[in-house]
PDB file of C-alpha atoms in Angstrom:
ATOM      1  CA  ALA C 489     110.636 114.027 101.774  1.00 75.00           C
ATOM      2  CA  GLN C 490     111.319 111.684  98.924  1.00 82.00           C
ATOM      3  CA  SER C 491     109.377 111.678  95.704  1.00 90.00           C
ATOM      4  CA  VAL C 492     109.624 109.984  92.345  1.00 95.00           C
ATOM      5  CA  THR C 493     108.339 111.304  89.039  1.00 96.00           C
ATOM      6  CA  GLN C 494     107.972 109.146  85.987  1.00 96.00           C
ATOM      7  CA  LEU C 495     107.649 111.598  83.181  1.00 91.00           C
ATOM      8  CA  ASP C 496     105.706 109.429  80.760  1.00 94.00           C
ATOM      9  CA  SER C 497     102.507 107.620  81.716  1.00 95.00           C
ATOM     10  CA  GLN C 498     102.416 105.686  78.445  1.00 96.00           C
ATOM     11  CA  VAL C 499     105.140 104.805  75.971  1.00 97.00           C
ATOM     12  CA  PRO C 500     104.116 103.089  72.743  1.00 97.00           C
ATOM     13  CA  VAL C 501     106.964 101.650  70.695  1.00 97.00           C
ATOM     14  CA  PHE C 502     107.428  99.233  67.844  1.00 97.00           C
ATOM     15  CA  GLU C 503     109.073  95.880  68.330  1.00 97.00           C
ATOM     16  CA  GLU C 504     112.894  95.902  68.058  1.00 97.00           C
ATOM     17  CA  ALA C 505     113.021  99.676  68.555  1.00 98.00           C
ATOM     18  CA  PRO C 506     114.976 101.189  71.443  1.00 98.00           C
ATOM     19  CA  VAL C 507     113.136 102.604  74.422  1.00 98.00           C
ATOM     20  CA  GLU C 508     113.859 104.905  77.335  1.00 98.00           C
ATOM     21  CA  LEU C 509     111.572 105.245  80.339  1.00 98.00           C
ATOM     22  CA  ARG C 510     112.318 108.349  82.329  1.00 98.00           C
ATOM     23  CA  CYS C 511     112.510 108.681  86.094  1.00 97.00           C
ATOM     24  CA  ASN C 512     113.451 111.635  88.252  1.00 96.00           C
ATOM     25  CA  TYR C 513     113.639 111.607  92.006  1.00 95.00           C
ATOM     26  CA  SER C 514     113.817 114.082  94.833  1.00 91.00           C
ATOM     27  CA  SER C 515     115.540 113.415  98.120  1.00 84.00           C
ATOM     28  CA  SER C 516     117.598 115.293 100.657  1.00 76.00           C
ATOM     29  CA  VAL C 517     119.874 112.331 101.327  1.00 80.00           C
ATOM     30  CA  SER C 518     121.617 109.624  99.399  1.00 80.00           C
ATOM     31  CA  VAL C 519     119.212 107.170  97.859  1.00 86.00           C
ATOM     32  CA  TYR C 520     118.927 103.696  96.523  1.00 91.00           C
ATOM     33  CA  LEU C 521     117.085 103.431  93.227  1.00 94.00           C
ATOM     34  CA  PHE C 522     115.093 100.628  91.677  1.00 95.00           C
ATOM     35  CA  TRP C 523     113.137  99.715  88.591  1.00 97.00           C
ATOM     36  CA  TYR C 524     110.368  97.126  88.812  1.00 96.00           C
ATOM     37  CA  VAL C 525     108.151  95.565  86.166  1.00 96.00           C
ATOM     38  CA  GLN C 526     104.556  94.511  86.758  1.00 93.00           C
ATOM     39  CA  TYR C 527     102.566  92.281  84.436  1.00 91.00           C
ATOM     40  CA  PRO C 528      98.745  92.398  84.673  1.00 85.00           C
ATOM     41  CA  ASN C 529      97.342  91.156  87.970  1.00 80.00           C
ATOM     42  CA  GLN C 530     100.763  90.188  89.244  1.00 84.00           C
ATOM     43  CA  GLY C 531     103.214  91.426  91.806  1.00 86.00           C
ATOM     44  CA  LEU C 532     106.402  93.291  91.066  1.00 91.00           C
ATOM     45  CA  GLN C 533     109.619  91.880  89.688  1.00 92.00           C
ATOM     46  CA  LEU C 534     112.920  93.660  90.198  1.00 92.00           C
ATOM     47  CA  LEU C 535     114.593  94.666  86.939  1.00 95.00           C
ATOM     48  CA  LEU C 536     117.635  96.377  88.390  1.00 94.00           C
ATOM     49  CA  LYS C 537     118.862  98.487  91.264  1.00 93.00           C
ATOM     50  CA  TYR C 538     121.444 101.115  92.045  1.00 92.00           C
ATOM     51  CA  LEU C 539     122.955 100.929  95.515  1.00 89.00           C
ATOM     52  CA  SER C 540     126.418 102.393  94.983  1.00 86.00           C
ATOM     53  CA  GLY C 541     129.405 102.193  92.677  1.00 87.00           C
ATOM     54  CA  SER C 542     129.128 102.281  88.914  1.00 89.00           C
ATOM     55  CA  THR C 543     126.386 104.584  87.736  1.00 90.00           C
ATOM     56  CA  LEU C 544     125.481 102.306  84.824  1.00 95.00           C
ATOM     57  CA  VAL C 545     123.477  99.398  86.096  1.00 96.00           C
ATOM     58  CA  LYS C 546     122.584  96.350  84.056  1.00 96.00           C
ATOM     59  CA  GLY C 547     119.542  94.300  84.888  1.00 95.00           C
ATOM     60  CA  ILE C 548     117.511  91.384  83.655  1.00 94.00           C
ATOM     61  CA  ASN C 549     115.879  91.016  80.249  1.00 93.00           C
ATOM     62  CA  GLY C 550     118.422  93.316  78.590  1.00 96.00           C
ATOM     63  CA  PHE C 551     117.462  96.438  80.537  1.00 97.00           C
ATOM     64  CA  GLU C 552     119.928  98.940  81.903  1.00 97.00           C
ATOM     65  CA  ALA C 553     119.703 102.247  83.750  1.00 97.00           C
ATOM     66  CA  GLU C 554     122.048 105.111  84.477  1.00 95.00           C
ATOM     67  CA  PHE C 555     122.153 106.973  87.753  1.00 94.00           C
ATOM     68  CA  ASN C 556     122.781 110.681  87.241  1.00 93.00           C
ATOM     69  CA  LYS C 557     123.181 112.419  90.550  1.00 91.00           C
ATOM     70  CA  SER C 558     123.436 115.947  89.172  1.00 91.00           C
ATOM     71  CA  GLN C 559     120.198 115.527  87.241  1.00 93.00           C
ATOM     72  CA  THR C 560     118.590 113.341  89.937  1.00 93.00           C
ATOM     73  CA  SER C 561     117.577 110.885  87.275  1.00 95.00           C
ATOM     74  CA  PHE C 562     117.554 107.141  86.843  1.00 97.00           C
ATOM     75  CA  HIS C 563     116.295 106.478  83.320  1.00 98.00           C
ATOM     76  CA  LEU C 564     115.661 102.932  82.135  1.00 98.00           C
ATOM     77  CA  ARG C 565     116.742 101.859  78.663  1.00 98.00           C
ATOM     78  CA  LYS C 566     116.616  98.871  76.384  1.00 98.00           C
ATOM     79  CA  PRO C 567     118.211  98.877  72.921  1.00 97.00           C
ATOM     80  CA  SER C 568     115.655  96.567  71.317  1.00 97.00           C
ATOM     81  CA  VAL C 569     112.279  95.740  72.834  1.00 97.00           C
ATOM     82  CA  HIS C 570     110.137  92.642  72.407  1.00 96.00           C
ATOM     83  CA  ILE C 571     106.392  92.170  72.495  1.00 96.00           C
ATOM     84  CA  SER C 572     106.874  90.420  75.827  1.00 95.00           C
ATOM     85  CA  ASP C 573     108.223  93.646  77.353  1.00 96.00           C
ATOM     86  CA  THR C 574     104.704  95.082  77.303  1.00 96.00           C
ATOM     87  CA  ALA C 575     103.981  95.801  80.969  1.00 96.00           C
ATOM     88  CA  GLU C 576     103.860  98.510  83.599  1.00 96.00           C
ATOM     89  CA  TYR C 577     107.214  99.794  84.830  1.00 97.00           C
ATOM     90  CA  PHE C 578     107.769 101.457  88.177  1.00 96.00           C
ATOM     91  CA  CYS C 579     110.708 103.480  89.379  1.00 97.00           C
ATOM     92  CA  ALA C 580     111.225 103.527  93.140  1.00 95.00           C
ATOM     93  CA  VAL C 581     113.511 105.160  95.675  1.00 93.00           C
ATOM     94  CA  SER C 582     114.529 104.271  99.197  1.00 91.00           C
ATOM     95  CA  GLU C 583     116.673 106.115 101.705  1.00 87.00           C
ATOM     96  CA  MET C 584     117.698 102.939 103.507  1.00 83.00           C
ATOM     97  CA  ARG C 585     118.822  99.530 102.358  1.00 80.00           C
ATOM     98  CA  GLY C 586     115.805  97.377 103.012  1.00 80.00           C
ATOM     99  CA  GLY C 587     113.719 100.419 103.840  1.00 85.00           C
ATOM    100  CA  LYS C 588     110.356 101.456 102.524  1.00 88.00           C
ATOM    101  CA  LEU C 589     110.042 102.200  98.841  1.00 91.00           C
ATOM    102  CA  ILE C 590     108.442 105.274  97.360  1.00 92.00           C
ATOM    103  CA  PHE C 591     107.126 104.535  93.891  1.00 94.00           C
ATOM    104  CA  GLY C 592     106.620 106.683  90.852  1.00 95.00           C
ATOM    105  CA  GLN C 593     103.311 106.764  89.052  1.00 94.00           C
ATOM    106  CA  GLY C 594     104.304 104.059  86.623  1.00 95.00           C
ATOM    107  CA  THR C 595     104.877 103.967  82.866  1.00 97.00           C
ATOM    108  CA  GLU C 596     102.877 101.678  80.657  1.00 96.00           C
ATOM    109  CA  LEU C 597     105.132 100.313  77.945  1.00 97.00           C
ATOM    110  CA  SER C 598     103.223  99.034  74.960  1.00 97.00           C
ATOM    111  CA  VAL C 599     105.249  97.204  72.315  1.00 97.00           C
ATOM    112  CA  LYS C 600     103.545  96.861  68.962  1.00 96.00           C
ATOM    113  CA  PRO C 601     104.464  94.441  66.186  1.00 95.00           C
TER     114      PRO C 601
ATOM    115  CA  GLY G 262     115.603  82.918  94.612  1.00 70.00           C
ATOM    116  CA  ALA G 263     113.565  84.409  97.413  1.00 84.00           C
ATOM    117  CA  VAL G 264     109.859  83.720  97.144  1.00 90.00           C
ATOM    118  CA  VAL G 265     106.987  85.548  98.779  1.00 94.00           C
ATOM    119  CA  SER G 266     103.489  84.155  98.635  1.00 96.00           C
ATOM    120  CA  GLN G 267     100.131  85.706  99.379  1.00 97.00           C
ATOM    121  CA  HIS G 268      96.890  84.017 100.251  1.00 97.00           C
ATOM    122  CA  PRO G 269      94.273  84.286  99.006  1.00 97.00           C
ATOM    123  CA  SER G 270      95.061  85.528  95.513  1.00 96.00           C
ATOM    124  CA  TRP G 271      91.575  86.959  95.246  1.00 96.00           C
ATOM    125  CA  VAL G 272      88.678  87.333  97.636  1.00 97.00           C
ATOM    126  CA  ILE G 273      85.158  88.684  97.494  1.00 97.00           C
ATOM    127  CA  CYS G 274      83.486  89.706 100.718  1.00 95.00           C
ATOM    128  CA  LYS G 275      80.351  91.491 101.757  1.00 96.00           C
ATOM    129  CA  SER G 276      80.339  95.009 103.087  1.00 97.00           C
ATOM    130  CA  GLY G 277      80.769  95.060 106.847  1.00 97.00           C
ATOM    131  CA  THR G 278      82.698  91.822 107.117  1.00 97.00           C
ATOM    132  CA  SER G 279      86.414  91.370 107.785  1.00 97.00           C
ATOM    133  CA  VAL G 280      88.943  89.650 105.595  1.00 97.00           C
ATOM    134  CA  LYS G 281      92.460  88.461 106.346  1.00 97.00           C
ATOM    135  CA  ILE G 282      95.304  88.364 103.842  1.00 97.00           C
ATOM    136  CA  GLU G 283      98.455  86.378 104.533  1.00 97.00           C
ATOM    137  CA  CYS G 284     101.952  87.146 103.332  1.00 96.00           C
ATOM    138  CA  ARG G 285     104.640  84.498 103.702  1.00 95.00           C
ATOM    139  CA  SER G 286     108.332  84.416 102.914  1.00 93.00           C
ATOM    140  CA  LEU G 287     108.822  80.838 101.789  1.00 93.00           C
ATOM    141  CA  ASP G 288     112.569  80.364 101.749  1.00 89.00           C
ATOM    142  CA  PHE G 289     114.020  83.161 103.826  1.00 89.00           C
ATOM    143  CA  GLN G 290     113.448  84.961 107.075  1.00 89.00           C
ATOM    144  CA  ALA G 291     111.923  88.390 106.656  1.00 88.00           C
ATOM    145  CA  THR G 292     112.850  90.907 109.287  1.00 84.00           C
ATOM    146  CA  THR G 293     110.600  93.496 107.726  1.00 91.00           C
ATOM    147  CA  MET G 294     107.441  93.212 105.677  1.00 94.00           C
ATOM    148  CA  PHE G 295     105.646  95.977 103.851  1.00 95.00           C
ATOM    149  CA  TRP G 296     102.028  96.268 102.777  1.00 96.00           C
ATOM    150  CA  TYR G 297     101.068  98.235  99.686  1.00 95.00           C
ATOM    151  CA  ARG G 298      97.768  99.083  98.088  1.00 96.00           C
ATOM    152  CA  GLN G 299      97.282  99.575  94.382  1.00 92.00           C
ATOM    153  CA  PHE G 300      94.203 100.946  92.665  1.00 88.00           C
ATOM    154  CA  PRO G 301      93.592 100.139  88.990  1.00 85.00           C
ATOM    155  CA  LYS G 302      96.025 101.862  86.669  1.00 83.00           C
ATOM    156  CA  GLN G 303      97.763 103.505  89.600  1.00 87.00           C
ATOM    157  CA  SER G 304     100.982 103.156  91.507  1.00 90.00           C
ATOM    158  CA  LEU G 305     101.658 101.305  94.733  1.00 91.00           C
ATOM    159  CA  MET G 306     100.988 103.236  97.909  1.00 93.00           C
ATOM    160  CA  LEU G 307     102.738 102.081 101.051  1.00 94.00           C
ATOM    161  CA  MET G 308     100.258 101.376 103.823  1.00 96.00           C
ATOM    162  CA  ALA G 309     102.478 100.152 106.624  1.00 95.00           C
ATOM    163  CA  THR G 310     105.791  98.659 107.621  1.00 93.00           C
ATOM    164  CA  SER G 311     105.893  95.742 110.002  1.00 92.00           C
ATOM    165  CA  ASN G 312     108.800  94.252 111.880  1.00 88.00           C
ATOM    166  CA  GLU G 313     108.622  90.843 113.449  1.00 83.00           C
ATOM    167  CA  GLY G 314     107.457  91.018 117.034  1.00 81.00           C
ATOM    168  CA  SER G 315     106.632  94.708 117.094  1.00 84.00           C
ATOM    169  CA  LYS G 316     103.748  96.961 116.159  1.00 88.00           C
ATOM    170  CA  ALA G 317     103.391  98.070 112.583  1.00 92.00           C
ATOM    171  CA  THR G 318     104.228 101.594 111.522  1.00 94.00           C
ATOM    172  CA  TYR G 319     101.424 103.062 109.462  1.00 96.00           C
ATOM    173  CA  GLU G 320     101.765 105.707 106.787  1.00 94.00           C
ATOM    174  CA  GLN G 321      99.927 108.952 107.183  1.00 94.00           C
ATOM    175  CA  GLY G 322      96.279 108.646 106.288  1.00 94.00           C
ATOM    176  CA  VAL G 323      96.064 104.884 106.783  1.00 95.00           C
ATOM    177  CA  GLU G 324      93.608 103.869 109.496  1.00 94.00           C
ATOM    178  CA  LYS G 325      95.412 101.450 111.780  1.00 92.00           C
ATOM    179  CA  ASP G 326      92.165 100.279 113.379  1.00 94.00           C
ATOM    180  CA  LYS G 327      90.769  99.396 109.998  1.00 96.00           C
ATOM    181  CA  PHE G 328      93.850  97.746 108.523  1.00 97.00           C
ATOM    182  CA  LEU G 329      95.222  95.486 111.229  1.00 95.00           C
ATOM    183  CA  ILE G 330      98.707  94.184 110.611  1.00 94.00           C
ATOM    184  CA  ASN G 331     100.319  91.369 112.541  1.00 90.00           C
ATOM    185  CA  HIS G 332     103.871  90.116 112.033  1.00 88.00           C
ATOM    186  CA  ALA G 333     104.024  87.219 114.439  1.00 82.00           C
ATOM    187  CA  SER G 334     106.967  85.373 112.948  1.00 89.00           C
ATOM    188  CA  LEU G 335     109.894  85.912 110.605  1.00 89.00           C
ATOM    189  CA  THR G 336     107.977  84.272 107.776  1.00 92.00           C
ATOM    190  CA  LEU G 337     104.407  85.465 108.187  1.00 94.00           C
ATOM    191  CA  SER G 338     102.600  88.789 108.233  1.00 94.00           C
ATOM    192  CA  THR G 339      98.864  89.255 108.003  1.00 95.00           C
ATOM    193  CA  LEU G 340      96.703  92.176 106.960  1.00 97.00           C
ATOM    194  CA  THR G 341      93.113  92.180 108.187  1.00 97.00           C
ATOM    195  CA  VAL G 342      90.680  94.587 106.605  1.00 97.00           C
ATOM    196  CA  THR G 343      87.996  95.137 109.217  1.00 96.00           C
ATOM    197  CA  SER G 344      84.443  96.212 108.480  1.00 96.00           C
ATOM    198  CA  ALA G 345      85.208  96.282 104.787  1.00 96.00           C
ATOM    199  CA  HIS G 346      83.494  98.765 102.498  1.00 96.00           C
ATOM    200  CA  PRO G 347      83.354  98.864  98.696  1.00 96.00           C
ATOM    201  CA  GLU G 348      85.984 101.625  98.668  1.00 95.00           C
ATOM    202  CA  ASP G 349      88.423  99.148 100.237  1.00 96.00           C
ATOM    203  CA  SER G 350      88.286  97.125  97.028  1.00 96.00           C
ATOM    204  CA  SER G 351      91.812  97.144  95.701  1.00 95.00           C
ATOM    205  CA  PHE G 352      94.903  95.106  94.911  1.00 95.00           C
ATOM    206  CA  TYR G 353      96.959  94.514  98.054  1.00 96.00           C
ATOM    207  CA  ILE G 354     100.613  93.608  97.658  1.00 95.00           C
ATOM    208  CA  CYS G 355     103.096  92.663 100.332  1.00 95.00           C
ATOM    209  CA  SER G 356     106.858  92.591 100.195  1.00 94.00           C
ATOM    210  CA  ALA G 357     109.473  91.128 102.467  1.00 93.00           C
ATOM    211  CA  THR G 358     113.047  92.105 103.139  1.00 89.00           C
ATOM    212  CA  GLY G 359     115.629  89.493 103.940  1.00 78.00           C
ATOM    213  CA  GLN G 360     118.488  89.734 106.361  1.00 70.00           C
ATOM    214  CA  VAL G 361     121.217  89.184 103.786  1.00 67.00           C
ATOM    215  CA  ASN G 362     120.972  91.660 100.932  1.00 68.00           C
ATOM    216  CA  TYR G 363     118.062  93.756 102.184  1.00 71.00           C
ATOM    217  CA  GLU G 364     116.319  93.496  98.843  1.00 80.00           C
ATOM    218  CA  GLN G 365     112.525  93.645  98.844  1.00 87.00           C
ATOM    219  CA  TYR G 366     110.768  90.649  97.352  1.00 90.00           C
ATOM    220  CA  PHE G 367     107.166  91.117  96.351  1.00 92.00           C
ATOM    221  CA  GLY G 368     104.245  88.781  96.667  1.00 94.00           C
ATOM    222  CA  PRO G 369     101.876  88.180  93.746  1.00 93.00           C
ATOM    223  CA  GLY G 370      99.152  90.348  95.246  1.00 94.00           C
ATOM    224  CA  THR G 371      95.614  89.814  96.526  1.00 96.00           C
ATOM    225  CA  ARG G 372      92.613  91.221  94.695  1.00 95.00           C
ATOM    226  CA  LEU G 373      89.947  92.246  97.211  1.00 97.00           C
ATOM    227  CA  THR G 374      86.426  93.022  96.045  1.00 97.00           C
ATOM    228  CA  VAL G 375      83.903  94.235  98.587  1.00 97.00           C
ATOM    229  CA  THR G 376      80.268  94.015  97.490  1.00 96.00           C
TER     230      THR G 376
END
């Protein structure tokens, strides 16, 4: 069975500082990996995804993530955060393209001035 | 880009009544739609997967007689919460998968409050 663990429930950071949100997954088969962002009382917006190919994936809003198969990780990074990046971030895994997503517990990123 | 809408965005109903939530893919045909439930400060939990023209597949622990899902067309799926109770109060989010890139597009969510 698949599972996703987001190691940090809350990450406070100052504006313009770098940030890394950690995600580890467990699966017995090859997976597709995703990071989503959720602003209060809204749905989810896709930040980036790993389907195959290059393990370094670049997404929207300056975010990137690296797929590490040996460590079963897919950590999200941004070199310099903005106040507007304050939101909840979810890592998700799927065993099929277009298949159901299993979400991690979420990480609340709080960017302070 | 692909847009998914939900209606209503929020609803308040009395305990014992039923409420229907609609999920529509506005500019693409969705072969598969998913329904998720999210409690405050928690993650999304998949409730069911629905494919157009067939019965929904429910996740373990989700009562299919309580959460009725219909996917009558390639652009519309509905979730009906029957005999609602206060513990059904939650944020319900749908997503739809297109036929081209198989990416899931999420709706804005529906806040259900049962009094």
